[in-house]
XYZ file of N, CA and C in Angstrom:
741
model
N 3.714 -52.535 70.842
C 5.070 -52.715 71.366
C 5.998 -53.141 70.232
N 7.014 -52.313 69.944
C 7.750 -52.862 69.146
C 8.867 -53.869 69.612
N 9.022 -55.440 68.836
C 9.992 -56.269 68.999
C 11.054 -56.309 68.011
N 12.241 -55.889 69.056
C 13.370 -55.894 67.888
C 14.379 -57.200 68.760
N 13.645 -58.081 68.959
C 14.694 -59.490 69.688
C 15.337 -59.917 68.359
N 16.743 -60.067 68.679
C 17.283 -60.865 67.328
C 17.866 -59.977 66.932
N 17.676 -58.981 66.841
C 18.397 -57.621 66.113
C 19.708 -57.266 66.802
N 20.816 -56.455 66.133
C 21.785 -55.615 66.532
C 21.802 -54.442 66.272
N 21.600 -53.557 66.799
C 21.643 -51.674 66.455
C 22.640 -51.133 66.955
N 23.333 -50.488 65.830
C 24.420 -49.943 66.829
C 23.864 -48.150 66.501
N 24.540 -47.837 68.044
C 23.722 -46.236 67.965
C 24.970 -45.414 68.325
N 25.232 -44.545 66.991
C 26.409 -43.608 66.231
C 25.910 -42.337 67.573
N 27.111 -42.208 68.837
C 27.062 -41.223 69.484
C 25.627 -41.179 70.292
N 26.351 -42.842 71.394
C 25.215 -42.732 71.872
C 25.464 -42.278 73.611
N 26.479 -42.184 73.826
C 27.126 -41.665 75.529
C 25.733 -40.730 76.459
N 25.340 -40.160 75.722
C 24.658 -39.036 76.283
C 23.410 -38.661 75.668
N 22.271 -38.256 75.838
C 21.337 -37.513 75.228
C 20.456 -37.940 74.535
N 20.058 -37.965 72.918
C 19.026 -39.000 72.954
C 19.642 -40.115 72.348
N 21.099 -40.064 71.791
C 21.889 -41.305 71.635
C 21.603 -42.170 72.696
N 21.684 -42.044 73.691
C 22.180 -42.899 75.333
C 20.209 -43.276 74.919
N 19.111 -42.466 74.946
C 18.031 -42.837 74.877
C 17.501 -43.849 73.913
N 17.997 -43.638 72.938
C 18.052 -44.907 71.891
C 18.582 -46.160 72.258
N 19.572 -45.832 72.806
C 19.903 -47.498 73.158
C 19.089 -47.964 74.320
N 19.013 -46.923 74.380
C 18.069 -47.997 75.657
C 16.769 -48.463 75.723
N 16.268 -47.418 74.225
C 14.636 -47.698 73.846
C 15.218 -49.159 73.239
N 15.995 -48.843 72.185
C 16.625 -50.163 71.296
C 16.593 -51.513 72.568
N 17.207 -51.578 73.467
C 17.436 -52.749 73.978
C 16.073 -52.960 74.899
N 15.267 -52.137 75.496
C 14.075 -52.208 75.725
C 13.321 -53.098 74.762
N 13.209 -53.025 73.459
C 12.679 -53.473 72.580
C 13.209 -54.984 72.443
N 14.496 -54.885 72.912
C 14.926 -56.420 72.849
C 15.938 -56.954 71.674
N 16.544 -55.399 71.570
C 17.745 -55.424 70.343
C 19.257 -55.840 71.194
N 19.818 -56.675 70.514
C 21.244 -56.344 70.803
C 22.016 -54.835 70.584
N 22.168 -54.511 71.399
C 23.154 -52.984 71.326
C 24.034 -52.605 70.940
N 24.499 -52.126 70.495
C 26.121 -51.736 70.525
C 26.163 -49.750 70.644
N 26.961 -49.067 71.829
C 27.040 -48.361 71.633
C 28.462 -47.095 71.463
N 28.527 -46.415 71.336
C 29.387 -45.531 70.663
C 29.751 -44.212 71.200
N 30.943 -43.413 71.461
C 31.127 -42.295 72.003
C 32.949 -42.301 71.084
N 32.635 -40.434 71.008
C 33.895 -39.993 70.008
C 35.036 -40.659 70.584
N 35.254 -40.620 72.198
C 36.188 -41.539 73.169
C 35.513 -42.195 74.556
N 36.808 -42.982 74.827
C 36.512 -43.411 76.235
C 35.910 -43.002 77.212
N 35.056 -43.248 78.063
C 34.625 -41.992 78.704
C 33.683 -43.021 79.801
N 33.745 -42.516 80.787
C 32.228 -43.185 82.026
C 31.145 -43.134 81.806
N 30.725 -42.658 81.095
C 29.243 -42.322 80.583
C 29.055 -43.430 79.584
N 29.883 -43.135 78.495
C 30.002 -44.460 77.539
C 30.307 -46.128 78.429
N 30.961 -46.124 79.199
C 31.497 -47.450 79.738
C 30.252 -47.829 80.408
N 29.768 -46.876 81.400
C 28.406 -46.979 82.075
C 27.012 -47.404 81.518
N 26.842 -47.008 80.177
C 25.869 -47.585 79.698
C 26.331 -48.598 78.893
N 27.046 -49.028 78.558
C 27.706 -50.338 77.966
C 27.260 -51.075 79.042
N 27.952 -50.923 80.079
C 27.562 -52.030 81.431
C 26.087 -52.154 81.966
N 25.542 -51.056 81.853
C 23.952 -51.031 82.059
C 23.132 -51.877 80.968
N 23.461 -51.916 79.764
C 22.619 -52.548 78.540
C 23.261 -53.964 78.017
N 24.623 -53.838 79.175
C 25.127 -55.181 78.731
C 25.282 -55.434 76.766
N 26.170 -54.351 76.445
C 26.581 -54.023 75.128
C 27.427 -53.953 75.080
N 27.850 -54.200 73.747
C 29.313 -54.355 73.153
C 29.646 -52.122 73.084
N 30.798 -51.821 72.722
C 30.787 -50.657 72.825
C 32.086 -49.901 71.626
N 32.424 -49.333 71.187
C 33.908 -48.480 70.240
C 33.391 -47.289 70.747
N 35.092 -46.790 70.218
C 35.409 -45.362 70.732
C 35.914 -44.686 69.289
N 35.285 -43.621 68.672
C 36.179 -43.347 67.743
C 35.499 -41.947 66.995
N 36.118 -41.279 66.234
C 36.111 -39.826 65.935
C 35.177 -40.180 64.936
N 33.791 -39.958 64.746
C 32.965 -39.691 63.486
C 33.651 -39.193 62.228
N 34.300 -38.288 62.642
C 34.621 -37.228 61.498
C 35.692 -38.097 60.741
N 36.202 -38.937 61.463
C 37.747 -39.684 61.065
C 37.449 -41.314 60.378
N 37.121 -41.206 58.443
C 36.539 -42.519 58.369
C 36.917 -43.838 58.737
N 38.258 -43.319 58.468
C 39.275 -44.547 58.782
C 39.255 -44.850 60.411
N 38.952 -44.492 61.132
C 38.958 -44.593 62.811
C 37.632 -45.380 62.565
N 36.120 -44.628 62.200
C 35.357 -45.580 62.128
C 35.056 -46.983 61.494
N 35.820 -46.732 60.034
C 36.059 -48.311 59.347
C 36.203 -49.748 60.587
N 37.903 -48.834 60.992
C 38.479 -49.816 61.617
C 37.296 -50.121 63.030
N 36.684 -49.536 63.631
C 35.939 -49.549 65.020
C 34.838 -50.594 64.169
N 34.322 -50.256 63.075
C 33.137 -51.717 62.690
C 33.659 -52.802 61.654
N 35.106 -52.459 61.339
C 35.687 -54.042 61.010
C 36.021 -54.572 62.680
N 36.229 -53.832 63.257
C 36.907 -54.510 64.651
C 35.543 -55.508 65.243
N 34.098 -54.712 65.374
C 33.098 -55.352 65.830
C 32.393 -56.523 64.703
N 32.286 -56.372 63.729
C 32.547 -57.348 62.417
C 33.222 -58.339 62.886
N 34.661 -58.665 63.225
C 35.331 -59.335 63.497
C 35.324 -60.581 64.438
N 34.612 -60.098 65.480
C 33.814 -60.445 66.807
C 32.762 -61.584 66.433
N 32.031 -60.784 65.305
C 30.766 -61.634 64.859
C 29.411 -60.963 65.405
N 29.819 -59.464 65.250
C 28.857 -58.174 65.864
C 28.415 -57.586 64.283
N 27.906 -57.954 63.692
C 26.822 -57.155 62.515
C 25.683 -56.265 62.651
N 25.869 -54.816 62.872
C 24.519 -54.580 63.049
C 23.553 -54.635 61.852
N 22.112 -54.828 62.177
C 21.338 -54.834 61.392
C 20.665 -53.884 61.239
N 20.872 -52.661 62.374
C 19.856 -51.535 62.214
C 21.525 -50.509 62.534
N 21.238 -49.419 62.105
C 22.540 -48.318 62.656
C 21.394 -47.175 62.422
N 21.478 -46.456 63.534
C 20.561 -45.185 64.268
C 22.288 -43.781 64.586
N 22.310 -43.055 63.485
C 23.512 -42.291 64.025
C 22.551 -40.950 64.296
N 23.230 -40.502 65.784
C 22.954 -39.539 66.979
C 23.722 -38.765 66.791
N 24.754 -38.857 66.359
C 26.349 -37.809 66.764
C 26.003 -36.742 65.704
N 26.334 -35.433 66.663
C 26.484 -34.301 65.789
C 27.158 -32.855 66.651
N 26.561 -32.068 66.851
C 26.756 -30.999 67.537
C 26.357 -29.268 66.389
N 26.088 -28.612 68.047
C 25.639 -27.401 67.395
C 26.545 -25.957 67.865
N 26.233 -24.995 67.256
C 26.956 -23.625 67.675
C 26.180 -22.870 67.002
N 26.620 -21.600 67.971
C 25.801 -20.221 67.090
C 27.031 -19.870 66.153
N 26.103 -19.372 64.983
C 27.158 -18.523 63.888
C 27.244 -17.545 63.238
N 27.549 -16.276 63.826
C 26.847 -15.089 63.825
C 26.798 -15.133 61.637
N 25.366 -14.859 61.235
C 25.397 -14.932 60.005
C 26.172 -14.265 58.884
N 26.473 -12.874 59.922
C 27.377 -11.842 58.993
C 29.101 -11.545 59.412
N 29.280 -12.729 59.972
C 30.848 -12.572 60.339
C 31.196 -14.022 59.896
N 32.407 -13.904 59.221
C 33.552 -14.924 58.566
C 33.834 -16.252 59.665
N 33.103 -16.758 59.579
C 33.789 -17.795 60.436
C 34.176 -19.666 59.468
N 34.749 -19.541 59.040
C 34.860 -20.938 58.020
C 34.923 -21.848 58.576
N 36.003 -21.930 59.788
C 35.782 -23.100 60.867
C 35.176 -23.284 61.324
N 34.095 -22.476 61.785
C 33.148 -23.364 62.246
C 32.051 -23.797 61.648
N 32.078 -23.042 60.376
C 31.193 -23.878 59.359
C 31.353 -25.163 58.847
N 32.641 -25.310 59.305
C 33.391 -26.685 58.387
C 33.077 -27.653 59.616
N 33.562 -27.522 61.342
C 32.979 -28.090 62.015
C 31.530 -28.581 61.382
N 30.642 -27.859 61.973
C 29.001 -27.944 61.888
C 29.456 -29.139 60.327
N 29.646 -28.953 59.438
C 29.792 -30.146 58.120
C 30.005 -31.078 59.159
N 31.147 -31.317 59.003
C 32.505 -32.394 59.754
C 31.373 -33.380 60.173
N 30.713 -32.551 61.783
C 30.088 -33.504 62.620
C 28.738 -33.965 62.592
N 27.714 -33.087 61.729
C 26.669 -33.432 61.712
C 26.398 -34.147 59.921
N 27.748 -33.817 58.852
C 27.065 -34.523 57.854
C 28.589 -35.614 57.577
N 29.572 -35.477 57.930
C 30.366 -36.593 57.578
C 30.586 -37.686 58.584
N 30.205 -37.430 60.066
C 30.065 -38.035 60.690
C 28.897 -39.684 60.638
N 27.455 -39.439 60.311
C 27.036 -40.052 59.457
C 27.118 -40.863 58.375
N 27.847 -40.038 57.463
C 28.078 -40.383 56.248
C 29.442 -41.810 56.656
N 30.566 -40.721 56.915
C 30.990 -42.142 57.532
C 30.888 -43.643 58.233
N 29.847 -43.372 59.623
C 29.347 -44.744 60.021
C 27.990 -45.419 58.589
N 27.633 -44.915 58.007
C 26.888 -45.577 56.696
C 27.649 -46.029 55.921
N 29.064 -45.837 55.599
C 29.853 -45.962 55.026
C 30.324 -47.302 55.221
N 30.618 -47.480 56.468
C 31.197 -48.318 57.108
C 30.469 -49.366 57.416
N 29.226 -48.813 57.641
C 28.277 -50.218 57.872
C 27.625 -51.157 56.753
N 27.118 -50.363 56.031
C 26.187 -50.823 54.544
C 26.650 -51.923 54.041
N 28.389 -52.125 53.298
C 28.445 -53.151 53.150
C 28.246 -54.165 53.577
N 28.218 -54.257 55.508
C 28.398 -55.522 55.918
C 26.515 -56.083 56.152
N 26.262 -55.184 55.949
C 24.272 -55.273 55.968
C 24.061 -55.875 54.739
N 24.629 -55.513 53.666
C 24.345 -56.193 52.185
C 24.499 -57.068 52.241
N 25.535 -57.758 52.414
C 26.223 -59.023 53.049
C 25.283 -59.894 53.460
N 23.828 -59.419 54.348
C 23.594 -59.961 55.193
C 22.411 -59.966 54.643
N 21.924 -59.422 53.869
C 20.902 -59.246 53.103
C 19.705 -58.142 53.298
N 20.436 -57.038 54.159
C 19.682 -56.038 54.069
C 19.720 -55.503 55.627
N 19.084 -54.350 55.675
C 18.872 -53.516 57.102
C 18.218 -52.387 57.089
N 18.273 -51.547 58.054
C 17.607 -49.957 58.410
C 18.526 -49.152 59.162
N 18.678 -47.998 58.678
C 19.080 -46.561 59.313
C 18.324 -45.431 59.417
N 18.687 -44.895 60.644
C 18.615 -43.816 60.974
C 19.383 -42.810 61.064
N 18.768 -41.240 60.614
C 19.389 -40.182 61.006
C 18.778 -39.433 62.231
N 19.616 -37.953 62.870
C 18.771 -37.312 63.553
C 18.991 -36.316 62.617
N 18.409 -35.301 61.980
C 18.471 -33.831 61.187
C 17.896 -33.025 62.734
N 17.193 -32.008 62.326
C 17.268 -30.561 62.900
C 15.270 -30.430 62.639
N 14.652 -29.428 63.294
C 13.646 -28.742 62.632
C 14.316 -27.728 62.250
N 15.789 -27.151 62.718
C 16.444 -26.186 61.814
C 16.946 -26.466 60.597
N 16.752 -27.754 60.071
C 17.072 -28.075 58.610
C 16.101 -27.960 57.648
N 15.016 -27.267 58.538
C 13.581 -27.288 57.799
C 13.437 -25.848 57.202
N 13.410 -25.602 55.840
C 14.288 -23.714 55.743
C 12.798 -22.673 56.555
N 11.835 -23.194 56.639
C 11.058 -22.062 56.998
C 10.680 -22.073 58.490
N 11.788 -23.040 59.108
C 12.108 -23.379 60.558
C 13.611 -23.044 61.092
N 14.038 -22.364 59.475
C 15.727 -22.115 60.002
C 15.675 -20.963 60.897
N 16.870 -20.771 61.548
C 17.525 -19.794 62.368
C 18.647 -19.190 62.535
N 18.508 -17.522 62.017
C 19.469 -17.046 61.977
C 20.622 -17.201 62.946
N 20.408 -17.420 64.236
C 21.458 -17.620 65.293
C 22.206 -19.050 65.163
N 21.786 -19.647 64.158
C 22.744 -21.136 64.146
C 22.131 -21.846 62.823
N 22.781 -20.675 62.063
C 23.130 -20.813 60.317
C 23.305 -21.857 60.301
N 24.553 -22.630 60.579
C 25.605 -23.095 59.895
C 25.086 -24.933 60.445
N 24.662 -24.704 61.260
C 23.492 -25.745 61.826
C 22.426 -26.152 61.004
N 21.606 -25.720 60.659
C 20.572 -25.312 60.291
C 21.059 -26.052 58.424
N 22.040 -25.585 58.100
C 22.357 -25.752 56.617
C 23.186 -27.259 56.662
N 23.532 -27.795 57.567
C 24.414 -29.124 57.858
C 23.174 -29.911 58.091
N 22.628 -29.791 58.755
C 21.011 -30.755 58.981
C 20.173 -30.505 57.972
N 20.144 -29.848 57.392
C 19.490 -29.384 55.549
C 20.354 -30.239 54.583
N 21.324 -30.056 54.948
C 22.458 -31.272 53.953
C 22.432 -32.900 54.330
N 22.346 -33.056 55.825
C 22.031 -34.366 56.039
C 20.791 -35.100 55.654
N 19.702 -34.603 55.453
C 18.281 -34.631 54.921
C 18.139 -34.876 53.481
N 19.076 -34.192 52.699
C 19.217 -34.297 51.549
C 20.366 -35.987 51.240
N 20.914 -36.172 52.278
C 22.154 -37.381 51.925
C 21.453 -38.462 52.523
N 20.181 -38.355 53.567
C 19.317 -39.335 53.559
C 18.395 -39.901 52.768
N 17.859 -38.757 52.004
C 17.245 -39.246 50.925
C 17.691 -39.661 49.571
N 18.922 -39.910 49.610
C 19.832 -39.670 48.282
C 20.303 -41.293 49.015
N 20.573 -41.715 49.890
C 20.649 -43.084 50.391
C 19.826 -44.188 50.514
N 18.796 -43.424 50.703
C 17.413 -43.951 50.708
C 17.158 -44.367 49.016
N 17.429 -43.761 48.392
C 17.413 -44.219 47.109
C 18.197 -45.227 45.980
N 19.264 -44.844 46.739
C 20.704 -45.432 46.347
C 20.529 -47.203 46.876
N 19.958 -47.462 48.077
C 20.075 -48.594 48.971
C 18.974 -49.298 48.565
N 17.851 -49.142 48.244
C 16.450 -49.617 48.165
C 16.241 -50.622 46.737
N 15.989 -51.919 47.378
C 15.388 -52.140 48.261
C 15.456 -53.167 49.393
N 17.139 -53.152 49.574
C 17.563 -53.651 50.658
C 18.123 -53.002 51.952
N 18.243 -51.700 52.236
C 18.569 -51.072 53.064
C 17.480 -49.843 53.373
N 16.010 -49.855 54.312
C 15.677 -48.559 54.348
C 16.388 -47.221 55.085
N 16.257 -45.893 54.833
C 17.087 -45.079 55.133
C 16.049 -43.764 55.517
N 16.145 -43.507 56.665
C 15.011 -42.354 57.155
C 15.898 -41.965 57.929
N 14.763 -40.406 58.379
C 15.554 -39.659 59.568
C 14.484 -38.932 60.766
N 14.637 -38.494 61.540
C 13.710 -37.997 62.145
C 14.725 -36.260 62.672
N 13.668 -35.303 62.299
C 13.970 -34.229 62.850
C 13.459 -33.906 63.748
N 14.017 -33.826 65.212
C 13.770 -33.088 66.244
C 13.302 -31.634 66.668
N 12.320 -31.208 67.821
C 12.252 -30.194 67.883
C 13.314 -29.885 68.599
N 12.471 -29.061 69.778
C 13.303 -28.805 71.290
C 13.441 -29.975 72.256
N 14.083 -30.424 72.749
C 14.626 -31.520 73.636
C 15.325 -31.223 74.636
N 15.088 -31.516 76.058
C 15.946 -31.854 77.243
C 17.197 -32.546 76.892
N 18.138 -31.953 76.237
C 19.773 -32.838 76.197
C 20.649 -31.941 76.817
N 21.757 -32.136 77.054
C 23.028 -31.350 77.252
C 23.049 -29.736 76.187
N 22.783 -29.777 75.292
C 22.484 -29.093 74.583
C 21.557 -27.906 74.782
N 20.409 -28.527 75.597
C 19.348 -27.442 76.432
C 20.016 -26.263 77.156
N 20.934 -26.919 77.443
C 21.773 -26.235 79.031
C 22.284 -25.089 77.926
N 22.513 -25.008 77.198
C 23.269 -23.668 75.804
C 22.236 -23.067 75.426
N 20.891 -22.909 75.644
C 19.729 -22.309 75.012
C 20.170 -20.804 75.492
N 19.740 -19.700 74.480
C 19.353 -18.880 74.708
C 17.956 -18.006 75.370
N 17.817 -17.176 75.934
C 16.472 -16.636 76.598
C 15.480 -16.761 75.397
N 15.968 -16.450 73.998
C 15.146 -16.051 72.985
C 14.456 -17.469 72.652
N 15.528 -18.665 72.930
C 14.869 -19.703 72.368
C 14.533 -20.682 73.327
N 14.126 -20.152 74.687
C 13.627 -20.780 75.608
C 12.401 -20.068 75.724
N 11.904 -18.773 75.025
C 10.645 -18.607 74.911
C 10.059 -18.744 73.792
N 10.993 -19.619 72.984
C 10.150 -20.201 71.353
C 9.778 -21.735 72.188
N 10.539 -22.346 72.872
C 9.648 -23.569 73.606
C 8.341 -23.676 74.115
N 8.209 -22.549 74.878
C 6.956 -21.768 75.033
C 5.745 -22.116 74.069
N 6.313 -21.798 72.831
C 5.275 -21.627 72.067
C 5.137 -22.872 71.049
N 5.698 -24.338 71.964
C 5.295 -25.609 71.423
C 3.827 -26.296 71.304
N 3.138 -26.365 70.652
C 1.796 -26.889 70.460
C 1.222 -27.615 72.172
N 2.286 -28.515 72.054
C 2.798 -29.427 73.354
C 3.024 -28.712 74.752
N 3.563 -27.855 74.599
C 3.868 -26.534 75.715
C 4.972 -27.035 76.442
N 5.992 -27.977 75.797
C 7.419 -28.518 76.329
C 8.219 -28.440 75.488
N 9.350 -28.826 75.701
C 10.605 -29.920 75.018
C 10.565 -30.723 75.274
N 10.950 -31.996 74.538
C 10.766 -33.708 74.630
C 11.538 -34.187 75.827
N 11.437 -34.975 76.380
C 12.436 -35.750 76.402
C 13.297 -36.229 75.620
N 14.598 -37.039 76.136
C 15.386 -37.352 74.751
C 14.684 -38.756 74.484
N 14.038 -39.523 75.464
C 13.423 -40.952 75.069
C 12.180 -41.096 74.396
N 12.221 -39.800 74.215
C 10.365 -39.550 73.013
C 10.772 -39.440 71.782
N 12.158 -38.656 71.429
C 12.630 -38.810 70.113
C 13.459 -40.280 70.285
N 13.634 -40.766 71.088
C 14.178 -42.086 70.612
C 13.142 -43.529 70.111
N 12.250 -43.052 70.621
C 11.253 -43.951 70.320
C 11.016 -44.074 68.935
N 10.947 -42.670 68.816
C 10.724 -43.040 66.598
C 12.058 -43.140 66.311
N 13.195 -42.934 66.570
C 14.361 -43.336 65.811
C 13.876 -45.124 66.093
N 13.825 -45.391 66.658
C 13.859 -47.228 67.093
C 12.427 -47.929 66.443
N 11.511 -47.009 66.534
C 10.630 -47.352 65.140
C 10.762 -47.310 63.578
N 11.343 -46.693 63.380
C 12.244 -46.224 61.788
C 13.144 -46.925 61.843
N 13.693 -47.902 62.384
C 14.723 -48.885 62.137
C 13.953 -50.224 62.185
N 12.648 -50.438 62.944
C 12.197 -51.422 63.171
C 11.621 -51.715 61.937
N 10.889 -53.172 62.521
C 9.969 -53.934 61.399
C 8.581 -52.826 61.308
N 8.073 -52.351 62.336
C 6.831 -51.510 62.409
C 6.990 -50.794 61.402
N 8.051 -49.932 60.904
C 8.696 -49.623 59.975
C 8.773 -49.508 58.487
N 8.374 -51.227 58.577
C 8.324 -51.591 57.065
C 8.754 -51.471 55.201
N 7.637 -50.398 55.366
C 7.114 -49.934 54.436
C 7.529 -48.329 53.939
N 8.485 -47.929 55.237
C 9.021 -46.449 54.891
C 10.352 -46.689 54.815
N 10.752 -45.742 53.753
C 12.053 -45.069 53.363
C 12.252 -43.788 52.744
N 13.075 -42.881 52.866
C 13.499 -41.729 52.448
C 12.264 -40.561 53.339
N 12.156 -40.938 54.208
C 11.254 -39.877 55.072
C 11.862 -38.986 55.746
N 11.303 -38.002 56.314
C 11.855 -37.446 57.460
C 10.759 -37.220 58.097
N 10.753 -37.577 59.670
C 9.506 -37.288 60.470
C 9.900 -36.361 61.454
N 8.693 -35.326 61.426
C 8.978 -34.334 62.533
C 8.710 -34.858 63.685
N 9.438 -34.460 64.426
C 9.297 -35.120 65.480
C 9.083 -33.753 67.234
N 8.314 -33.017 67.033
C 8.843 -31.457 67.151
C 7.052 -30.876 68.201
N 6.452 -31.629 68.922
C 5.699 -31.607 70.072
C 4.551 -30.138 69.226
N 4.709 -30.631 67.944
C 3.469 -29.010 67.616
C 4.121 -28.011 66.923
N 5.331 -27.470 66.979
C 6.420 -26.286 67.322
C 5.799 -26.090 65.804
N 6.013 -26.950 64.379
C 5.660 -26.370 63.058
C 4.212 -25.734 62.941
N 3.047 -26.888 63.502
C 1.857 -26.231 63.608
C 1.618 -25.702 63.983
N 1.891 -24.901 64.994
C 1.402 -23.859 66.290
C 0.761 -22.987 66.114
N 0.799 -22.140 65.048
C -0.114 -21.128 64.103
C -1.188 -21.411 63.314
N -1.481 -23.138 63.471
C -2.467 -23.191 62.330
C -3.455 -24.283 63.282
N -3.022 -23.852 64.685
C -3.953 -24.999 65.841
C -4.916 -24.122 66.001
């Protein structure tokens, strides 16, 4: 059982999915919470009130929105000691048609989004004499797991992987910095699957998609003390889906 009593985690885009699952593995564990959504919203307010957590509203992509959202909780006398960022989003991108915006999206939300709440947090962890983060990457950031139908995905979670381990290095040995890549998962996100890639689920070692509280469990272990001893990892986290050919 992991004990995280005493602790504060705040979880980057946690309203829904396995964000919302993290906090709740997190406070299961016996962390103070804090959680997070781009805005206001019932979902966000709702699990604030359910986990009895502090909560901000603010645009990932926008550093200065996030600065101010963890000087604001700073202020309070809210330090987290662990930060687990969730927030991202995906799209298809057809590989051979021009689309820049939405390549720049896919950046925006899955690698500056991050980058920003680390940004924002690190100093006040130094301060404090140290902490743990988390990322979520992709098994599409994995290149011999990429996918042509969501390029631009696939190369943003390949870039976040690379800025975890480049943090992980940068921070050590007062801040560890890991990530966990997901396979297939039951999120909001499911509901957008294609036929093609609802019969690559099929062919999970596991013979599912996760739940979102199975990948939250190792995000909340990778921040924990259980923890320890790792930094700059990435753990698959992906029910078989890489091995499946070699079971």
């Amino acid at each position: 059982m992991i004990d995280m009593t005493g602790r504060t985690v705040l979880v980057a885009g946690s309203s829904r999915g396995i964000g919302a699952g993290t906090a709740r593995a997190a406070s299961a564990a016996g962390a103070k919470v804090v959680v997070h959504g781009r805005s206001v919203s019932p979902a966000l307010e709702g699990l604030a009130t359910e986990l009895d957590a502090e909560w901000i509203a603010c645009d990932g992509i926008d550093a200065e929105a996030v600065t101010r959202a963890v000087e604001g909780l700073v202020a309070r006398g809210v330090v987290p000691d662990a930060l687990v960022c969730t927030l991202g989003t995906v799209a298809e991108t057809p590989p051979l048609i021009p689309n820049d915006d939405l390549w720049l999206e896919m950046f925006r939300s899955n690698v500056l989004g991050p980058v920003h709440f680390i940004q924002a947090v690190v100093p006040h962890m130094l301060a404090r004499g140290g902490g743990a983060i988390a990322t979520v990457s992709s098994i599409r950031g994995r290149d011999h797991l990429s996918s042509p139908e969501t390029m631009a995905y696939g190369a943003a979670k390949a870039a976040l992987e690379n800025v975890t381990t480049a943090y992980a290095k940068e921070l050590a040995p007062a801040v560890r910095v890991n990530s966990v890549a997901p396979g297939f998962a039951k999120t909001d996100m499911s509901m957008t699957w294609s036929d093609g890639v609802r019969a690559e689920v099929g062919t999970v070692a596991l013979g599912r998609a996760a739940e979102p509280e199975e990948i939250a469990r190792s995000l909340v272990f990778l921040v924990s003390d259980a923890a320890s001893y790792i930094t700059g990892q990435s753990l698959l986290v992906d029910g078989g889906y890489d091995v499946r050919g070699r079971l």
